[in-house]
Amino acid sequence: MTAALGPRTDARRHHDPSVRGFASDNYAGAHPEILAAIALANGGHQVSYGEDQYTEHLQRIMHSHFGPTAEAFPVFNGTGANVTALQALTDRWGAVICAESAHINVDEGGAPERMGGLKLLTVPTPDGKLTPELIDRQAWGWEDEHRAMPQVVSITQNTELGTVYTVEEIRAIVDHSHAKGMKVHLDGARIANAAASLDVPMRAFTNAVGVDVLSYGGTKNGMLFGEAVVVLNPDAVSHMKHLRKLSMQLASKMRFVSVQLEALLAKDLWLRNARHANAMARRLADGVQGVDGVEILYPVQANAVFARLPHEVSRRLQQRFRFYFWDEAAGDVRWMCSFDTTEDDVDAFLQALKEEMSR
């Protein structure tokens, strides 16, 4: 007689797929083309830890976007990408200059400093964007052994406040940083949205202007999971593959990360998704303009809308749609759109906002 194995635990849906929100582009599911790519890579055996055919092919795709010297190192998540990249660019005594609002400073649980062993030197900015002048507030003291040495400037494109650097602005930052002996890292968690906003190839504001290392973001643009550290300047880093392993970012079944990046980048899925998310944010912003008592805080240049409205209105509205406070004391909120946000979603949210504002 066989022993009882307990009740069956067949997978079943635990959420209502009709529920929509504006809290984060991470809330969205995976694009159907991404899921199809994962299924395509499944079955049979492929060499583990990145020696598979999908990861090999991904390198050629990255070359088409970021030049022949680009080398991609797929990782699990954005924090892992940033920590691994910044470790590769700094010495043990090194520091990274970034905006005070940067994700590496605000939203990564101290991982760059605690896990990466580096110092963040932050600069307040009015719109999330660094400039050469702002960088110079922290770019000093290289010979002072009492101060962490500024070795890297890290910028986010698009920024955490939804603003977008122009190609010329990034070129000026790179030239200024390199002239002072510092390298440049670009956190591209939403790089596709920035390229769609500027209507330029991603290379235009990365390898073409001298950025050394890129954290390429795929999860917010329709992938199930996974990002990549893309080394654009091979002379800027050393032992990248060892750092990825040391940072616990080496996937054993890497083909399932690489094939997602391939599906996103081989044709135009990355751009279609980004353009749509940006368009939905623009539709939302245009609709908000006509609502008395709601103020848009920053230019809407990508897929985020930052607004200020009465606190009690936001609280009531959050009972109908998920979104986050950005600065609760000030009444500032953030509304995010994703690749699967629909016009009906935006219009329903605007109607709810108008109803709550009129109460």
Tab-separated table of C-alpha atoms in Angstrom:
chain	number	residue	atom	x	y	z
A	1	MET	CA	0.000	0.000	0.000
A	2	THR	CA	1.370	3.405	-0.924
A	3	ALA	CA	1.441	6.215	1.589
A	4	ALA	CA	-0.956	9.128	1.146
A	5	LEU	CA	0.722	12.105	-0.452
A	6	GLY	CA	-1.733	14.657	0.881
A	7	PRO	CA	-4.148	16.898	-1.026
A	8	ARG	CA	-3.427	17.865	-4.584
A	9	THR	CA	-2.044	21.352	-5.059
A	10	ASP	CA	-2.808	22.057	-8.691
A	11	ALA	CA	-1.896	25.588	-9.706
A	12	ARG	CA	-4.813	27.976	-9.880
A	13	ARG	CA	-5.265	31.692	-10.348
A	14	HIS	CA	-5.122	33.697	-7.131
A	15	HIS	CA	-5.800	37.159	-8.507
A	16	ASP	CA	-8.357	39.016	-10.573
A	17	PRO	CA	-6.676	39.846	-13.913
A	18	SER	CA	-9.134	42.674	-14.506
A	19	VAL	CA	-7.682	44.702	-11.614
A	20	ARG	CA	-5.476	47.518	-12.906
A	21	GLY	CA	-3.369	50.135	-11.196
A	22	PHE	CA	-0.786	52.861	-11.616
A	23	ALA	CA	1.618	51.923	-8.840
A	24	SER	CA	4.506	50.499	-10.843
A	25	ASP	CA	5.434	49.130	-14.238
A	26	ASN	CA	6.667	46.130	-12.219
A	27	TYR	CA	3.025	45.299	-11.458
A	28	ALA	CA	2.391	44.375	-15.087
A	29	GLY	CA	2.683	40.785	-16.214
A	30	ALA	CA	5.048	39.514	-18.888
A	31	HIS	CA	4.427	40.347	-22.525
A	32	PRO	CA	3.014	37.360	-24.460
A	33	GLU	CA	6.007	37.421	-26.827
A	34	ILE	CA	8.309	37.078	-23.829
A	35	LEU	CA	6.370	34.090	-22.505
A	36	ALA	CA	6.493	32.511	-25.959
A	37	ALA	CA	10.273	32.995	-26.041
A	38	ILE	CA	10.685	31.251	-22.684
A	39	ALA	CA	8.647	28.319	-23.965
A	40	LEU	CA	10.812	28.252	-27.099
A	41	ALA	CA	13.975	27.943	-24.998
A	42	ASN	CA	12.492	25.182	-22.854
A	43	GLY	CA	12.963	21.500	-23.512
A	44	GLY	CA	16.111	19.514	-23.934
A	45	HIS	CA	19.411	20.311	-22.289
A	46	GLN	CA	21.544	23.416	-22.684
A	47	VAL	CA	24.857	24.119	-20.980
A	48	SER	CA	24.360	26.010	-17.740
A	49	TYR	CA	25.814	29.245	-16.338
A	50	GLY	CA	25.778	31.183	-19.596
A	51	GLU	CA	27.483	28.721	-21.935
A	52	ASP	CA	24.200	28.143	-23.762
A	53	GLN	CA	23.340	29.095	-27.323
A	54	TYR	CA	20.798	31.740	-26.305
A	55	THR	CA	23.347	33.711	-24.284
A	56	GLU	CA	25.836	33.419	-27.126
A	57	HIS	CA	23.306	34.786	-29.611
A	58	LEU	CA	22.367	37.578	-27.205
A	59	GLN	CA	25.879	38.996	-27.552
A	60	ARG	CA	25.353	39.565	-31.283
A	61	ILE	CA	22.068	41.326	-30.600
A	62	MET	CA	23.729	43.566	-28.020
A	63	HIS	CA	26.387	44.448	-30.604
A	64	SER	CA	23.654	45.677	-32.949
A	65	HIS	CA	22.398	48.060	-30.268
A	66	PHE	CA	25.559	49.054	-28.410
A	67	GLY	CA	28.488	48.448	-30.729
A	68	PRO	CA	30.979	45.628	-31.359
A	69	THR	CA	32.785	45.943	-28.024
A	70	ALA	CA	29.626	45.561	-25.917
A	71	GLU	CA	29.433	42.448	-23.771
A	72	ALA	CA	26.274	41.515	-21.885
A	73	PHE	CA	26.216	39.749	-18.546
A	74	PRO	CA	22.613	38.706	-17.763
A	75	VAL	CA	21.609	38.998	-14.109
A	76	PHE	CA	18.497	38.422	-12.013
A	77	ASN	CA	17.392	41.962	-11.127
A	78	GLY	CA	18.099	45.658	-11.285
A	79	THR	CA	19.708	46.035	-7.878
A	80	GLY	CA	22.005	43.145	-8.711
A	81	ALA	CA	22.888	44.763	-12.028
A	82	ASN	CA	23.727	48.096	-10.401
A	83	VAL	CA	25.724	46.637	-7.512
A	84	THR	CA	27.695	44.336	-9.805
A	85	ALA	CA	28.380	47.114	-12.314
A	86	LEU	CA	29.501	49.613	-9.691
A	87	GLN	CA	31.746	47.050	-8.027
A	88	ALA	CA	33.423	46.450	-11.371
A	89	LEU	CA	34.118	50.170	-11.782
A	90	THR	CA	35.476	50.988	-8.323
A	91	ASP	CA	38.375	50.119	-6.062
A	92	ARG	CA	37.758	49.172	-2.439
A	93	TRP	CA	38.312	52.809	-1.483
A	94	GLY	CA	36.143	54.132	-4.288
A	95	ALA	CA	33.017	56.275	-4.278
A	96	VAL	CA	30.172	56.860	-6.729
A	97	ILE	CA	28.648	60.285	-7.364
A	98	CYS	CA	24.896	60.152	-7.993
A	99	ALA	CA	21.749	62.223	-7.683
A	100	GLU	CA	20.191	62.242	-4.234
A	101	SER	CA	17.034	60.778	-5.805
A	102	ALA	CA	18.938	57.968	-7.576
A	103	HIS	CA	17.563	54.450	-7.232
A	104	ILE	CA	20.953	53.228	-5.987
A	105	ASN	CA	20.652	55.703	-3.106
A	106	VAL	CA	16.945	55.601	-2.273
A	107	ASP	CA	15.476	52.260	-3.289
A	108	GLU	CA	18.104	49.543	-3.075
A	109	GLY	CA	18.172	48.984	0.675
A	110	GLY	CA	21.735	50.233	0.984
A	111	ALA	CA	22.929	47.355	-1.221
A	112	PRO	CA	25.545	49.351	-3.178
A	113	GLU	CA	27.216	50.373	0.064
A	114	ARG	CA	26.553	47.289	2.203
A	115	MET	CA	27.054	44.628	-0.467
A	116	GLY	CA	29.183	46.513	-2.979
A	117	GLY	CA	31.496	48.000	-0.370
A	118	LEU	CA	31.537	51.443	-1.947
A	119	LYS	CA	30.530	54.936	-0.864
A	120	LEU	CA	27.718	56.938	-2.473
A	121	LEU	CA	28.304	60.685	-2.732
A	122	THR	CA	24.903	62.228	-3.387
A	123	VAL	CA	23.928	65.575	-4.888
A	124	PRO	CA	20.482	67.234	-4.617
A	125	THR	CA	18.959	67.947	-8.029
A	126	PRO	CA	15.824	69.852	-9.018
A	127	ASP	CA	14.684	67.277	-11.568
A	128	GLY	CA	16.649	64.083	-10.909
A	129	LYS	CA	19.340	65.015	-13.460
A	130	LEU	CA	23.018	65.580	-12.770
A	131	THR	CA	25.057	68.236	-14.570
A	132	PRO	CA	28.829	68.799	-14.689
A	133	GLU	CA	28.370	71.630	-12.201
A	134	LEU	CA	26.417	69.445	-9.794
A	135	ILE	CA	28.957	66.625	-10.153
A	136	ASP	CA	31.710	69.034	-9.104
A	137	ARG	CA	30.080	69.436	-5.696
A	138	GLN	CA	31.380	65.945	-4.902
A	139	ALA	CA	34.202	65.535	-7.432
A	140	TRP	CA	37.164	66.481	-5.263
A	141	GLY	CA	39.628	65.095	-2.741
A	142	TRP	CA	41.233	62.342	-4.819
A	143	GLU	CA	44.469	62.558	-2.846
A	144	ASP	CA	42.766	62.865	0.546
A	145	GLU	CA	43.040	59.498	2.281
A	146	HIS	CA	40.345	60.598	4.753
A	147	ARG	CA	37.714	60.742	2.021
A	148	ALA	CA	36.317	58.025	-0.216
A	149	MET	CA	37.758	58.572	-3.690
A	150	PRO	CA	35.279	59.672	-6.392
A	151	GLN	CA	35.797	57.165	-9.191
A	152	VAL	CA	32.401	56.827	-10.891
A	153	VAL	CA	29.480	59.031	-11.861
A	154	SER	CA	26.185	57.136	-12.031
A	155	ILE	CA	23.189	58.586	-13.861
A	156	THR	CA	19.734	57.133	-14.450
A	157	GLN	CA	18.060	57.308	-17.875
A	158	ASN	CA	15.244	58.052	-17.630
A	159	THR	CA	15.507	59.432	-14.125
A	160	GLU	CA	13.585	58.397	-11.050
A	161	LEU	CA	11.476	61.553	-11.494
A	162	GLY	CA	10.462	60.615	-15.029
A	163	THR	CA	12.704	63.175	-16.700
A	164	VAL	CA	14.972	62.325	-19.631
A	165	TYR	CA	18.547	63.391	-20.296
A	166	THR	CA	19.194	64.628	-23.823
A	167	VAL	CA	22.049	63.099	-25.796
A	168	GLU	CA	23.993	66.338	-25.388
A	169	GLU	CA	23.485	66.374	-21.608
A	170	ILE	CA	24.880	62.861	-21.230
A	171	ARG	CA	27.777	63.623	-23.551
A	172	ALA	CA	28.656	66.649	-21.402
A	173	ILE	CA	28.542	64.515	-18.226
A	174	VAL	CA	30.704	61.794	-19.764
A	175	ASP	CA	33.287	64.231	-21.135
A	176	HIS	CA	33.456	66.075	-17.824
A	177	SER	CA	33.733	62.884	-15.780
A	178	HIS	CA	36.379	61.316	-18.013
A	179	ALA	CA	38.415	64.516	-17.936
A	180	LYS	CA	38.537	64.172	-14.159
A	181	GLY	CA	39.545	60.518	-14.354
A	182	MET	CA	36.120	59.129	-13.428
A	183	LYS	CA	34.096	56.473	-15.241
A	184	VAL	CA	30.396	56.690	-16.057
A	185	HIS	CA	27.683	54.157	-15.247
A	186	LEU	CA	24.171	54.449	-16.619
A	187	ASP	CA	21.282	52.853	-14.746
A	188	GLY	CA	18.975	51.950	-17.615
A	189	ALA	CA	16.084	50.407	-15.725
A	190	ARG	CA	13.816	52.321	-18.127
A	191	ILE	CA	16.292	52.943	-20.928
A	192	ALA	CA	13.738	51.906	-23.561
A	193	ASN	CA	11.308	54.586	-22.388
A	194	ALA	CA	14.051	57.193	-22.636
A	195	ALA	CA	15.010	56.137	-26.177
A	196	ALA	CA	11.355	56.186	-27.206
A	197	SER	CA	10.932	59.647	-25.703
A	198	LEU	CA	14.007	61.028	-27.477
A	199	ASP	CA	13.241	59.055	-30.658
A	200	VAL	CA	16.868	57.965	-30.962
A	201	PRO	CA	18.613	54.575	-30.791
A	202	MET	CA	19.804	53.545	-27.341
A	203	ARG	CA	23.384	53.709	-28.594
A	204	ALA	CA	23.002	57.467	-29.144
A	205	PHE	CA	23.218	58.223	-25.430
A	206	THR	CA	25.299	55.239	-24.273
A	207	ASN	CA	28.307	53.897	-26.183
A	208	ALA	CA	28.196	56.682	-28.780
A	209	VAL	CA	28.844	59.325	-26.100
A	210	GLY	CA	31.308	57.261	-24.075
A	211	VAL	CA	29.286	55.671	-21.241
A	212	ASP	CA	31.447	52.899	-19.782
A	213	VAL	CA	28.936	50.448	-18.291
A	214	LEU	CA	25.181	50.131	-18.609
A	215	SER	CA	22.640	48.394	-16.388
A	216	TYR	CA	20.096	47.306	-18.992
A	217	GLY	CA	16.537	47.025	-17.705
A	218	GLY	CA	14.087	44.514	-19.123
A	219	THR	CA	11.641	43.719	-16.320
A	220	LYS	CA	9.884	47.096	-16.432
A	221	ASN	CA	9.565	46.761	-20.205
A	222	GLY	CA	7.718	43.453	-20.424
A	223	MET	CA	10.122	40.748	-19.291
A	224	LEU	CA	9.217	38.181	-16.651
A	225	PHE	CA	12.493	38.709	-14.805
A	226	GLY	CA	16.075	39.581	-15.583
A	227	GLU	CA	18.320	42.489	-16.522
A	228	ALA	CA	21.873	42.695	-17.833
A	229	VAL	CA	25.116	44.459	-17.078
A	230	VAL	CA	26.406	45.621	-20.453
A	231	VAL	CA	30.088	46.484	-20.525
A	232	LEU	CA	30.500	49.119	-23.228
A	233	ASN	CA	34.133	49.964	-22.546
A	234	PRO	CA	36.128	46.782	-21.888
A	235	ASP	CA	39.041	48.829	-20.514
A	236	ALA	CA	36.863	50.245	-17.728
A	237	VAL	CA	36.293	46.955	-15.868
A	238	SER	CA	38.076	43.760	-15.004
A	239	HIS	CA	36.943	40.291	-13.959
A	240	MET	CA	33.283	41.039	-14.629
A	241	LYS	CA	32.245	37.393	-14.733
A	242	HIS	CA	33.848	36.739	-11.359
A	243	LEU	CA	32.086	39.737	-9.827
A	244	ARG	CA	28.737	38.541	-11.185
A	245	LYS	CA	29.197	35.201	-9.430
A	246	LEU	CA	30.476	36.845	-6.249
A	247	SER	CA	27.402	39.089	-6.269
A	248	MET	CA	25.051	36.091	-6.454
A	249	GLN	CA	23.783	37.159	-9.889
A	250	LEU	CA	24.926	34.178	-11.985
A	251	ALA	CA	21.889	32.231	-13.164
A	252	SER	CA	22.413	28.527	-13.637
A	253	LYS	CA	19.654	28.299	-16.263
A	254	MET	CA	20.723	31.526	-17.898
A	255	ARG	CA	19.105	30.674	-21.229
A	256	PHE	CA	15.759	31.718	-19.717
A	257	VAL	CA	17.065	35.228	-18.977
A	258	SER	CA	18.948	35.556	-22.258
A	259	VAL	CA	16.059	34.438	-24.455
A	260	GLN	CA	13.849	37.119	-22.889
A	261	LEU	CA	16.405	39.798	-23.686
A	262	GLU	CA	16.655	38.366	-27.200
A	263	ALA	CA	12.893	38.540	-27.677
A	264	LEU	CA	12.853	42.106	-26.403
A	265	LEU	CA	15.791	43.378	-28.448
A	266	ALA	CA	16.055	41.284	-31.620
A	267	LYS	CA	13.331	43.294	-33.328
A	268	ASP	CA	11.276	46.178	-31.940
A	269	LEU	CA	9.359	44.763	-28.985
A	270	TRP	CA	11.397	46.915	-26.577
A	271	LEU	CA	10.442	50.041	-28.512
A	272	ARG	CA	6.795	49.147	-29.043
A	273	ASN	CA	6.340	48.505	-25.337
A	274	ALA	CA	8.116	51.703	-24.335
A	275	ARG	CA	6.297	53.902	-26.822
A	276	HIS	CA	2.957	52.586	-25.643
A	277	ALA	CA	3.745	53.110	-21.943
A	278	ASN	CA	4.963	56.643	-22.662
A	279	ALA	CA	1.838	57.412	-24.676
A	280	MET	CA	-0.399	56.269	-21.839
A	281	ALA	CA	1.466	58.511	-19.398
A	282	ARG	CA	1.030	61.419	-21.798
A	283	ARG	CA	-2.696	60.669	-22.054
A	284	LEU	CA	-2.922	60.598	-18.269
A	285	ALA	CA	-1.020	63.872	-17.908
A	286	ASP	CA	-3.176	65.585	-20.530
A	287	GLY	CA	-6.290	64.463	-18.700
A	288	VAL	CA	-4.992	65.654	-15.342
A	289	GLN	CA	-4.278	69.129	-16.724
A	290	GLY	CA	-7.984	69.873	-16.681
A	291	VAL	CA	-8.563	68.860	-13.068
A	292	ASP	CA	-8.538	71.806	-10.668
A	293	GLY	CA	-6.446	71.238	-7.559
A	294	VAL	CA	-4.042	68.729	-9.133
A	295	GLU	CA	-0.522	69.897	-9.974
A	296	ILE	CA	1.904	67.987	-12.210
A	297	LEU	CA	5.351	68.318	-10.645
A	298	TYR	CA	7.828	67.394	-13.397
A	299	PRO	CA	7.818	67.269	-17.183
A	300	VAL	CA	6.142	64.049	-18.333
A	301	GLN	CA	8.804	62.685	-20.666
A	302	ALA	CA	8.539	58.927	-20.195
A	303	ASN	CA	6.011	56.626	-18.520
A	304	ALA	CA	5.633	58.372	-15.152
A	305	VAL	CA	3.408	61.184	-13.924
A	306	PHE	CA	4.262	62.890	-10.648
A	307	ALA	CA	1.473	64.968	-9.149
A	308	ARG	CA	0.457	66.831	-6.014
A	309	LEU	CA	-3.111	66.737	-4.750
A	310	PRO	CA	-4.923	66.762	-1.414
A	311	HIS	CA	-3.809	63.918	0.824
A	312	GLU	CA	-7.340	62.772	1.632
A	313	VAL	CA	-8.191	62.587	-2.068
A	314	SER	CA	-5.201	60.353	-2.720
A	315	ARG	CA	-6.203	58.086	0.152
A	316	ARG	CA	-9.709	57.654	-1.226
A	317	LEU	CA	-8.412	57.190	-4.766
A	318	GLN	CA	-6.029	54.486	-3.555
A	319	GLN	CA	-9.066	52.446	-2.526
A	320	ARG	CA	-10.000	52.298	-6.197
A	321	PHE	CA	-6.575	52.143	-7.902
A	322	ARG	CA	-3.183	51.158	-6.523
A	323	PHE	CA	-0.483	53.852	-6.616
A	324	TYR	CA	2.167	55.131	-4.247
A	325	PHE	CA	2.904	58.333	-2.430
A	326	TRP	CA	6.253	59.789	-3.458
A	327	ASP	CA	6.332	62.318	-0.617
A	328	GLU	CA	3.335	61.726	1.599
A	329	ALA	CA	3.955	64.776	3.780
A	330	ALA	CA	3.817	67.038	0.734
A	331	GLY	CA	0.962	65.127	-0.897
A	332	ASP	CA	3.121	64.065	-3.858
A	333	VAL	CA	2.197	60.865	-5.687
A	334	ARG	CA	3.585	58.856	-8.587
A	335	TRP	CA	1.442	57.296	-11.301
A	336	MET	CA	3.175	54.761	-13.557
A	337	CYS	CA	2.044	53.375	-16.895
A	338	SER	CA	3.237	50.105	-18.402
A	339	PHE	CA	3.253	48.254	-21.707
A	340	ASP	CA	-0.208	46.835	-20.970
A	341	THR	CA	-1.897	50.004	-19.699
A	342	THR	CA	-4.898	50.721	-21.913
A	343	GLU	CA	-6.679	53.918	-22.847
A	344	ASP	CA	-9.697	52.602	-20.936
A	345	ASP	CA	-7.495	52.158	-17.840
A	346	VAL	CA	-6.341	55.762	-18.059
A	347	ASP	CA	-9.816	57.124	-18.710
A	348	ALA	CA	-11.290	55.156	-15.794
A	349	PHE	CA	-8.593	56.495	-13.496
A	350	LEU	CA	-9.173	60.067	-14.644
A	351	GLN	CA	-12.893	59.706	-14.051
A	352	ALA	CA	-12.253	58.376	-10.548
A	353	LEU	CA	-9.823	61.230	-9.867
A	354	LYS	CA	-12.402	63.827	-10.931
A	355	GLU	CA	-15.057	62.193	-8.773
A	356	GLU	CA	-12.834	62.167	-5.697
A	357	MET	CA	-11.667	65.743	-6.242
A	358	SER	CA	-15.284	66.922	-6.442
A	359	ARG	CA	-16.295	65.305	-3.142
